[in-house]
mmCIF file of C-alpha atoms in Angstrom:
data_model
loop_
_atom_site.group_PDB
_atom_site.id
_atom_site.type_symbol
_atom_site.label_atom_id
_atom_site.label_comp_id
_atom_site.label_asym_id
_atom_site.label_seq_id
_atom_site.Cartn_x
_atom_site.Cartn_y
_atom_site.Cartn_z
ATOM 1 C CA MET A 1345 -0.149 0.056 -0.169
ATOM 2 C CA SER A 1346 1.462 3.454 -0.900
ATOM 3 C CA GLU A 1347 1.962 6.316 1.289
ATOM 4 C CA LYS A 1348 -0.475 8.573 -0.579
ATOM 5 C CA SER A 1349 -3.609 7.038 0.511
ATOM 6 C CA ALA A 1350 -2.739 7.644 4.367
ATOM 7 C CA PRO A 1351 -4.840 10.721 5.634
ATOM 8 C CA VAL A 1352 -3.104 13.640 6.541
ATOM 9 C CA THR A 1353 -3.104 15.088 9.799
ATOM 10 C CA GLY A 1354 -2.592 18.575 11.189
ATOM 11 C CA GLU A 1355 0.707 17.361 13.049
ATOM 12 C CA GLU A 1356 1.800 16.078 9.502
ATOM 13 C CA ARG A 1357 0.925 19.456 7.487
ATOM 14 C CA ASP A 1358 3.230 22.565 8.215
ATOM 15 C CA GLY A 1359 3.801 21.682 12.084
ATOM 16 C CA GLY A 1360 -0.226 21.614 12.751
ATOM 17 C CA LYS A 1361 -0.985 25.359 11.430
ATOM 18 C CA PHE A 1362 -3.730 26.105 9.450
ATOM 19 C CA PRO A 1363 -3.601 26.373 5.743
ATOM 20 C CA LYS A 1364 -3.363 29.735 4.594
ATOM 21 C CA GLY A 1365 -6.367 29.836 2.373
ATOM 22 C CA LEU A 1366 -8.518 28.620 5.018
ATOM 23 C CA VAL A 1367 -7.746 31.527 7.588
ATOM 24 C CA LEU A 1368 -8.144 34.108 4.973
ATOM 25 C CA ARG A 1369 -11.682 32.661 4.078
ATOM 26 C CA LEU A 1370 -12.519 32.592 7.813
ATOM 27 C CA PHE A 1371 -11.657 36.401 8.281
ATOM 28 C CA ALA A 1372 -13.410 37.389 4.938
ATOM 29 C CA TYR A 1373 -16.660 35.563 6.423
ATOM 30 C CA LEU A 1374 -16.285 37.118 9.828
ATOM 31 C CA VAL A 1375 -15.804 40.455 8.716
ATOM 32 C CA ALA A 1376 -18.479 40.074 5.925
ATOM 33 C CA GLY A 1377 -20.933 38.569 8.803
ATOM 34 C CA HIS A 1378 -20.024 41.405 11.196
ATOM 35 C CA LEU A 1379 -20.610 44.095 8.513
ATOM 36 C CA PHE A 1380 -23.919 42.082 7.564
ATOM 37 C CA ALA A 1381 -25.259 41.997 10.925
ATOM 38 C CA GLY A 1382 -24.221 45.972 11.316
ATOM 39 C CA PHE A 1383 -26.199 46.539 8.472
ATOM 40 C CA LEU A 1384 -29.640 45.046 9.752
ATOM 41 C CA TYR A 1385 -28.846 46.673 13.007
ATOM 42 C CA LEU A 1386 -28.668 50.203 11.445
ATOM 43 C CA LEU A 1387 -32.146 49.273 9.368
ATOM 44 C CA PHE A 1388 -33.756 48.421 12.567
ATOM 45 C CA MET A 1389 -32.737 51.302 14.521
ATOM 46 C CA LEU A 1390 -33.445 53.780 11.629
ATOM 47 C CA GLY A 1391 -36.647 51.902 11.438
ATOM 48 C CA GLY A 1392 -37.536 51.996 14.948
ATOM 49 C CA ARG A 1393 -36.924 55.506 14.881
ATOM 50 C CA ASN A 1394 -39.632 56.212 12.198
ATOM 51 C CA GLN A 1395 -42.508 55.000 14.427
#
């Protein structure tokens, strides 16, 4: 059996660090999620003021 079929764990990949692409996507999703939540909050605050 070849070694290529063995699963790769975090310890075997860059000393246990996360892949750079995963970190960038996670950061982008967090920023986009907070911006969207802030936009919704602003909409509700402005909508509540007009009643």
